[in-house]
Short mmCIF file of C-alpha atoms and ligand atoms in Angstrom, two decimals:
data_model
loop_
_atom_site.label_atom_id
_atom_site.label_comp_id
_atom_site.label_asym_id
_atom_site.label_seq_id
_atom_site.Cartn_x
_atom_site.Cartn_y
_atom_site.Cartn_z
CA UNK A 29 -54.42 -10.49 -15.08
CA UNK A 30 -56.69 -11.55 -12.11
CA UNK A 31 -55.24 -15.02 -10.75
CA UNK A 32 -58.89 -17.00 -10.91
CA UNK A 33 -57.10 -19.77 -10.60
CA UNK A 34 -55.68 -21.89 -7.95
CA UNK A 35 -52.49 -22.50 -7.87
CA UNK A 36 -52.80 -26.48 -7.05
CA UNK A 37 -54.72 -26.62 -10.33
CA UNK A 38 -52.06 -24.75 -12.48
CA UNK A 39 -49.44 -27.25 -11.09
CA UNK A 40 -51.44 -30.24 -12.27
CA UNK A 41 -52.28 -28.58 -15.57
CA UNK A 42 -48.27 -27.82 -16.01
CA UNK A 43 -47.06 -31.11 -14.66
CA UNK A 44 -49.68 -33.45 -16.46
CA UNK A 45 -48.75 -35.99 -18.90
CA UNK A 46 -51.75 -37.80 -19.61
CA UNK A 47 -55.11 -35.79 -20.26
CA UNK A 48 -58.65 -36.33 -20.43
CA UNK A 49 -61.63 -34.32 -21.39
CA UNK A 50 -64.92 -35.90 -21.26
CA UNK A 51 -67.30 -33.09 -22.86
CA UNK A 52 -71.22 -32.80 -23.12
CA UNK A 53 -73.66 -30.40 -24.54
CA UNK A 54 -72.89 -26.86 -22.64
CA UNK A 55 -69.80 -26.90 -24.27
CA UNK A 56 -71.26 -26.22 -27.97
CA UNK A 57 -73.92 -24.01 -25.49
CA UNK A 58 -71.92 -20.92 -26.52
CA UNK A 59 -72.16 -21.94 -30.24
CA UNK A 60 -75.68 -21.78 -30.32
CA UNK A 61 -76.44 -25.87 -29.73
CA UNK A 62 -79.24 -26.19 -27.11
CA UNK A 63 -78.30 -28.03 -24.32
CA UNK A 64 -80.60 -31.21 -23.31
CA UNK A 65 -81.65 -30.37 -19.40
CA UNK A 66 -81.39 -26.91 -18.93
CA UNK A 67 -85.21 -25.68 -18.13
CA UNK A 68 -85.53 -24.65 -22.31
CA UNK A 69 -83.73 -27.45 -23.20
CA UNK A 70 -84.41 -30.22 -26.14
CA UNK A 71 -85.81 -32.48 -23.42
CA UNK A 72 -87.87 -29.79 -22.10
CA UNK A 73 -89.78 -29.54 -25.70
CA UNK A 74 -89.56 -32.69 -26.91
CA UNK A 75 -89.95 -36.58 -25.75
CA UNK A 76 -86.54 -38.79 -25.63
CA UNK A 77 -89.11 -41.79 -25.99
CA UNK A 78 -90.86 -40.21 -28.82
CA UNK A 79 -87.76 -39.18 -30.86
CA UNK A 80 -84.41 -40.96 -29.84
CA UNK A 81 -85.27 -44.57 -29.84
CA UNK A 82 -85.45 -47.21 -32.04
CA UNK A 83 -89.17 -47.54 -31.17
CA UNK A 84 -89.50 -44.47 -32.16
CA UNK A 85 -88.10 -44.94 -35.33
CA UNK A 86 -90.33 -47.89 -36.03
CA UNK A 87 -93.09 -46.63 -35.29
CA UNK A 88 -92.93 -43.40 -37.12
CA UNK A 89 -89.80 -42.84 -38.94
CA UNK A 90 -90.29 -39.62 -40.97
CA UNK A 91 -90.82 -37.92 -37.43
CA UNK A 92 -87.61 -39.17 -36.31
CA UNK A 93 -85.71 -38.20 -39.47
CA UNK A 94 -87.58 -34.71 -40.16
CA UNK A 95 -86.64 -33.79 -36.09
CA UNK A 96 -82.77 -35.14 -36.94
CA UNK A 97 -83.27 -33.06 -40.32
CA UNK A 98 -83.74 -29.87 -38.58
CA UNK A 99 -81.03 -30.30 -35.80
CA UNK A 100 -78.66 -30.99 -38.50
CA UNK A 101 -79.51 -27.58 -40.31
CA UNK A 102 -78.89 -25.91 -37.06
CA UNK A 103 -75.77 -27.30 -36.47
CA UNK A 104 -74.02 -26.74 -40.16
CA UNK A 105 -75.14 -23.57 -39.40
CA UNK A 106 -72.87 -23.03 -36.19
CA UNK A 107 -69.48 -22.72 -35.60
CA UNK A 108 -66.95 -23.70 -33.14
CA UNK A 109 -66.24 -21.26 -29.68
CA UNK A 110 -63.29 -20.18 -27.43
CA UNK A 111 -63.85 -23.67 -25.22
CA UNK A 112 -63.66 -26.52 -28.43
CA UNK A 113 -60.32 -24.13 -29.86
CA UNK A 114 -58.74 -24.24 -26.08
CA UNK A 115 -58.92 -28.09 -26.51
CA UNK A 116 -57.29 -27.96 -29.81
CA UNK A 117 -54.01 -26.14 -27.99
CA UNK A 118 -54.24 -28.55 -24.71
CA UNK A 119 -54.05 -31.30 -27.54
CA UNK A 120 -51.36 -29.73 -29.23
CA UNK A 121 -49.28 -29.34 -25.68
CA UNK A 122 -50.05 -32.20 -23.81
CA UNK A 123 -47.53 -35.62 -24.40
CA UNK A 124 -50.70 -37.71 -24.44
CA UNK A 125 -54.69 -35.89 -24.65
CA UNK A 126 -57.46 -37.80 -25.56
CA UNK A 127 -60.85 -36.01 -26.32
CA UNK A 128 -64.19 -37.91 -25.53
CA UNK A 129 -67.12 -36.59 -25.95
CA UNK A 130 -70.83 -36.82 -25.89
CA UNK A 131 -71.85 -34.42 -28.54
CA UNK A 132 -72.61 -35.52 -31.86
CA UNK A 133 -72.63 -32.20 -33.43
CA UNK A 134 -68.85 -32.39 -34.14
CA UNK A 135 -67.56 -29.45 -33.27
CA UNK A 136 -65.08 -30.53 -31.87
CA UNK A 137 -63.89 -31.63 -35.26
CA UNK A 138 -64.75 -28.68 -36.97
CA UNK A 139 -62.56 -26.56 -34.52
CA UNK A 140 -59.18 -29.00 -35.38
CA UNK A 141 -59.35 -31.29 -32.67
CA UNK A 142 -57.59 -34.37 -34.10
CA UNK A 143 -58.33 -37.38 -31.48
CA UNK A 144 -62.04 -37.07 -30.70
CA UNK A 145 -63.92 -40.29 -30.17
CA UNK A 146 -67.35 -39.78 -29.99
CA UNK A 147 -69.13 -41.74 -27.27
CA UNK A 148 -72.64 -41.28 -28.72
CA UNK A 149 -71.97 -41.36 -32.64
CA UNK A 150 -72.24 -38.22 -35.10
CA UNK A 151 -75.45 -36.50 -36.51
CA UNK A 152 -73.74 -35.91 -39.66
CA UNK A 153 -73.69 -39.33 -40.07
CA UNK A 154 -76.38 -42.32 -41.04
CA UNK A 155 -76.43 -45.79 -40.36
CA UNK A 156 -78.31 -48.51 -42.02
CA UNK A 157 -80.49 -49.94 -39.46
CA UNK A 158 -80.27 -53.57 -41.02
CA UNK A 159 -76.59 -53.93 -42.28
CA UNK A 160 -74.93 -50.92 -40.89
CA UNK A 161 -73.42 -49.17 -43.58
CA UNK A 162 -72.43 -45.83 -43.53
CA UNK A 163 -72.78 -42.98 -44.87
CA UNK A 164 -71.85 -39.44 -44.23
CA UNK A 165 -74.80 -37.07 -44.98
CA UNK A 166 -74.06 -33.72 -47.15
CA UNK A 167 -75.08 -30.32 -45.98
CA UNK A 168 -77.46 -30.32 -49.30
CA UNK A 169 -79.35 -33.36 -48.40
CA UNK A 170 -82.62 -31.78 -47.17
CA UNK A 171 -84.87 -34.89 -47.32
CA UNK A 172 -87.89 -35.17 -45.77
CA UNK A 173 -87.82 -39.21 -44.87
CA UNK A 174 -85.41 -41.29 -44.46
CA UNK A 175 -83.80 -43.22 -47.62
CA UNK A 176 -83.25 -47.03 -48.08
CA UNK A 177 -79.85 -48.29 -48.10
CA UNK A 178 -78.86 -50.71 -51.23
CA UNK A 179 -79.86 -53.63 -49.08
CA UNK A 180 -83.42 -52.40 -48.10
CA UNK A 181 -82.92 -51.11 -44.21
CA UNK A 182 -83.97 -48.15 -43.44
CA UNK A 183 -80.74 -45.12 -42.71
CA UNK A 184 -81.28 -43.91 -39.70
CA UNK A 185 -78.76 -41.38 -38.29
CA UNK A 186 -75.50 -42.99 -36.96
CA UNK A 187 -75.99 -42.01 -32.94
CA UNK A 188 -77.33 -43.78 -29.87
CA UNK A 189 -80.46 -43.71 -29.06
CA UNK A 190 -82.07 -44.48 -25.55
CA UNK A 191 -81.88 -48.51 -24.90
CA UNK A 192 -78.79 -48.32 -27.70
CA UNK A 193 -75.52 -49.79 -26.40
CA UNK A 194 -72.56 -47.39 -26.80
CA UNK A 195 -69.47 -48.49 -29.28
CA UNK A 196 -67.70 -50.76 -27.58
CA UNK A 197 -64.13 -49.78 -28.24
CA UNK A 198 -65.03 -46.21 -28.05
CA UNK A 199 -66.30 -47.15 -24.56
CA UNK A 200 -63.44 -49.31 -23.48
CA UNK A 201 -60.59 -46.73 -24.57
CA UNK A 202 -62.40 -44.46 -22.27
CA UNK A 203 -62.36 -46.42 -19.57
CA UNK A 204 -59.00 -47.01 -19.92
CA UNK A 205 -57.81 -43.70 -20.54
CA UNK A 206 -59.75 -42.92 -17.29
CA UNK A 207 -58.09 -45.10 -15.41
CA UNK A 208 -54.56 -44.18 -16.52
CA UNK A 209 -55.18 -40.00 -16.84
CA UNK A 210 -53.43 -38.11 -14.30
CA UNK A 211 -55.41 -34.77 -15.09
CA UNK A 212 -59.13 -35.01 -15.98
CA UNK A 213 -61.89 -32.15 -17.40
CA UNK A 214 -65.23 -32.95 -17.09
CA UNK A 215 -67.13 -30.21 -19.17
CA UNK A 216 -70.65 -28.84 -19.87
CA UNK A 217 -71.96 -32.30 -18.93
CA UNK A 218 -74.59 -32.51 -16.18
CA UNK A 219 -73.05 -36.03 -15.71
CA UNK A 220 -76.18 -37.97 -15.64
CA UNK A 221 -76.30 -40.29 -18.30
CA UNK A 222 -74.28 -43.68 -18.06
CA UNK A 223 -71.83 -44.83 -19.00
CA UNK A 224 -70.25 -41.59 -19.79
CA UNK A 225 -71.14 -40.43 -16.39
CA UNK A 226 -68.97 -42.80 -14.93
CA UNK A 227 -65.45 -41.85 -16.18
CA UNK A 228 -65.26 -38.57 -13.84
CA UNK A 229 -65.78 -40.80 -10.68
CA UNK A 230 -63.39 -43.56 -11.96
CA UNK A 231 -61.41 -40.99 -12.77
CA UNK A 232 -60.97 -39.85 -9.43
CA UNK A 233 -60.72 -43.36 -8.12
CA UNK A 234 -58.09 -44.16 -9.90
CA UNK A 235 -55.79 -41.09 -9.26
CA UNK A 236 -55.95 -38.61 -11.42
CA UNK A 237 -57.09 -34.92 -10.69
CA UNK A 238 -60.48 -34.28 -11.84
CA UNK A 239 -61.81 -30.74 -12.34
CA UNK A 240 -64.84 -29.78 -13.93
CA UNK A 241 -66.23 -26.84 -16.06
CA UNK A 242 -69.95 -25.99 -15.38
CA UNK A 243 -71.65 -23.13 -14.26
CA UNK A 244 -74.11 -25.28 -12.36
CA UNK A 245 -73.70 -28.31 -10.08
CA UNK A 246 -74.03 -31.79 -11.11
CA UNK A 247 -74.34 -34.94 -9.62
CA UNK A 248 -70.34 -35.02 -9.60
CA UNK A 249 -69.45 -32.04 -8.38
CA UNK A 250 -68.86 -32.96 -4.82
CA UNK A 251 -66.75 -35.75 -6.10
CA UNK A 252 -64.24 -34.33 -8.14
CA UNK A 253 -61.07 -31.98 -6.63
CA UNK A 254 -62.20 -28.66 -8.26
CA UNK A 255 -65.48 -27.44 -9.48
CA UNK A 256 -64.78 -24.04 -12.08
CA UNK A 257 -68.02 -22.53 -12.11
CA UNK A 258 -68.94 -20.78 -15.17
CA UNK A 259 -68.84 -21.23 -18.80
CA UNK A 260 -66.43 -23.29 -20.36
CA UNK A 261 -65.94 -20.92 -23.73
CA UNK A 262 -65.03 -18.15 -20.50
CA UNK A 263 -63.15 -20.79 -18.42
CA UNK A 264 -61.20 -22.96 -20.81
CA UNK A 265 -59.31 -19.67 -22.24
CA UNK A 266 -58.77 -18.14 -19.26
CA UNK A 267 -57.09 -20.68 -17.87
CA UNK A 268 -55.21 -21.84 -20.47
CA UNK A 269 -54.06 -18.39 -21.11
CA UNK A 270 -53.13 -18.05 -17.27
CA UNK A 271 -51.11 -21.13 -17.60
CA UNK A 272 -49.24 -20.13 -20.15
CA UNK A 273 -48.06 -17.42 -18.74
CA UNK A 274 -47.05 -19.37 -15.73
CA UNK A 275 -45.00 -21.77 -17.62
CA UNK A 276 -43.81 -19.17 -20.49
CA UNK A 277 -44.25 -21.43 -23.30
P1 LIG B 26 -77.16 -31.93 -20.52
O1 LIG B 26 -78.12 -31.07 -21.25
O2 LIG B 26 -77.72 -32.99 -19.64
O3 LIG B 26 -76.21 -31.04 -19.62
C1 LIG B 26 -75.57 -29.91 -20.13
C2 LIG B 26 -74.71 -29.31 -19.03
O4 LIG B 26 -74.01 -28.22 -19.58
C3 LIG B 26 -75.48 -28.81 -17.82
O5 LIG B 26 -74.90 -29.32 -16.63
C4 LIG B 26 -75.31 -27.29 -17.90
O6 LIG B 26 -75.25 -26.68 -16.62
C5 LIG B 26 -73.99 -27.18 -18.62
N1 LIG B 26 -73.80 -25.92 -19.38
C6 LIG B 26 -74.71 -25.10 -19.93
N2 LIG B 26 -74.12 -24.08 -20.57
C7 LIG B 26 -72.78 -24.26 -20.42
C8 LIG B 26 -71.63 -23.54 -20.85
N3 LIG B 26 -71.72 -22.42 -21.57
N4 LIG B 26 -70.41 -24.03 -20.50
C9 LIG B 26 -70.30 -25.17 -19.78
N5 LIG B 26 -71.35 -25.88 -19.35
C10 LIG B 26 -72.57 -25.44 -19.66
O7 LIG B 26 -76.15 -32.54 -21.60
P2 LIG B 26 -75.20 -33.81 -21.50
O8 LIG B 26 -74.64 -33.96 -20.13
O9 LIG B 26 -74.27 -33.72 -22.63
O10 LIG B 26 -77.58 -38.43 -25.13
O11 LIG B 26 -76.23 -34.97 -21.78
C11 LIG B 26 -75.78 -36.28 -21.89
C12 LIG B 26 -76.60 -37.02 -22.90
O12 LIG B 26 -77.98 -36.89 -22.60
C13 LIG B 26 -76.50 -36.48 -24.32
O13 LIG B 26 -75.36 -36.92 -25.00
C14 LIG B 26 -77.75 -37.01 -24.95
C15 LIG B 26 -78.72 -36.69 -23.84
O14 LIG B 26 -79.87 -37.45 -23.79
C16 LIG B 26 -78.09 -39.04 -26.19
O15 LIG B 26 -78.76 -38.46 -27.03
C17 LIG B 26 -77.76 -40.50 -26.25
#
């Protein structure tokens, strides 16, 4: 097999004991989930203001919840691809791996990852907006507003929205984990959105080798020790298949 790789970045991969992957939309790209900022995009069709804020939601919540309803169908109807299963073996090898990601389509799930904390909540969830109960939503629920939770709020779906803090010990293990991680993956994000945008660079300020997946550039890329250009359901097997023949485990 071609050697793609370099082989600085095999001897991290086979000499790393604490891993992180931070992960954004490209990755679930190959599944069939569009992306956010790619020219065709969900934020090249649609409004962030208009549809993924609490504002929003106010002001006209069937919108919100019919637009949620219809990325929900598309996402039962798609399935996990070579890059979310090459996580699942890194997690299965590593002595520590922790997966965060950005996606709320939870794939990542679906494909048997077992630690995945989600920075930015799950689609296939809802939250009331007054007492915030929750409530997992069913494949078969194809309602057309959103329904009132037993203490009157209004369920809205359980992810952040623009002005929305993240969770706060979701957020604080990944900062942590950042700061101890001696490998890091940064992966189909474009790495412009904060907080998560942060844990690459203090990721590299604190030590650890930080390598991203992407077949374009991003804001990090001339901040972190390898760029892999290309896309990450290629990548991820490739070089987890070259490193396993390294190593011969
Ligand atoms: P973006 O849409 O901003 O970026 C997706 C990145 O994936 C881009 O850099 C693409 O080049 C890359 N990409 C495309 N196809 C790929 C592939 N097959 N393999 C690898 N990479 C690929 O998505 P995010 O960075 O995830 O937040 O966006 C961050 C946040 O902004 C989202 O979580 C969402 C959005 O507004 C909220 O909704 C709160």
């Amino acid at each position: 097999m071609e050697n793609r790789f370099s082989p600085e970045l095999l001897e991290h991969l086979a000499n790393a004991r604490r891993v992180m992957a931070l992960t954004g939309a490209g990755i679930s790209a190959e599944s069939g989930v569009p992306t956010f900022r790619s020219p065709d995009g969900i934020w090249s069709k649609f409004k962030p203001e208009e549809l993924a804020s609490m504002d929003a939601f106010m002001r006209n919540p069937k919108l919100v919840w019919e637009w949620y309803q219809y990325r929900r169908r598309l996402i039962y109807e798609v399935e996990p691809n070579p890059g979310h299963r090459t996580l699942v073996d890194m997690e299965a090898f590593y002595l520590r791996f922790r997966l965060f990601t950005q996606n709320v389509d939870g794939l990542h799930h679906k494909a048997g990852s077992k630690q995945v904390y989600e920075l930015h909540g799950n689609i296939m969830r809802n939250r009331c907006s007054l007492c915030g109960r929750r409530v997992l939503q069913t494949a078969e629920d194809d309602s057309e507003e959103p329904a009132h939770c037993r203490c009157g709020g209004l369920m809205r779906p359980d992810v952040v929205w623009f002005g929305e803090i993240l969770p706060e010990d979701i957020l604080s293990m990944a900062y942590d984990e950042a700061m101890c991680a001696d490998l890091f993956f940064s992966i189909g994000t474009s790495a412009v959105v904060y907080p998560a945008a942060h844990l690459p660079v203090l990721a590299v300020e604190s030590g650890a080798y930080v390598v991203e997946i992407n077949p374009e550039s991003t804001m990090i890329s001339s901040k972190v020790h390898t760029t892999l250009r290309g896309k990450s359901g290629d990548i991820l097997p490739a070089l987890w298949s070259q490193l396993s023949q390294k190593s011969h485990f």
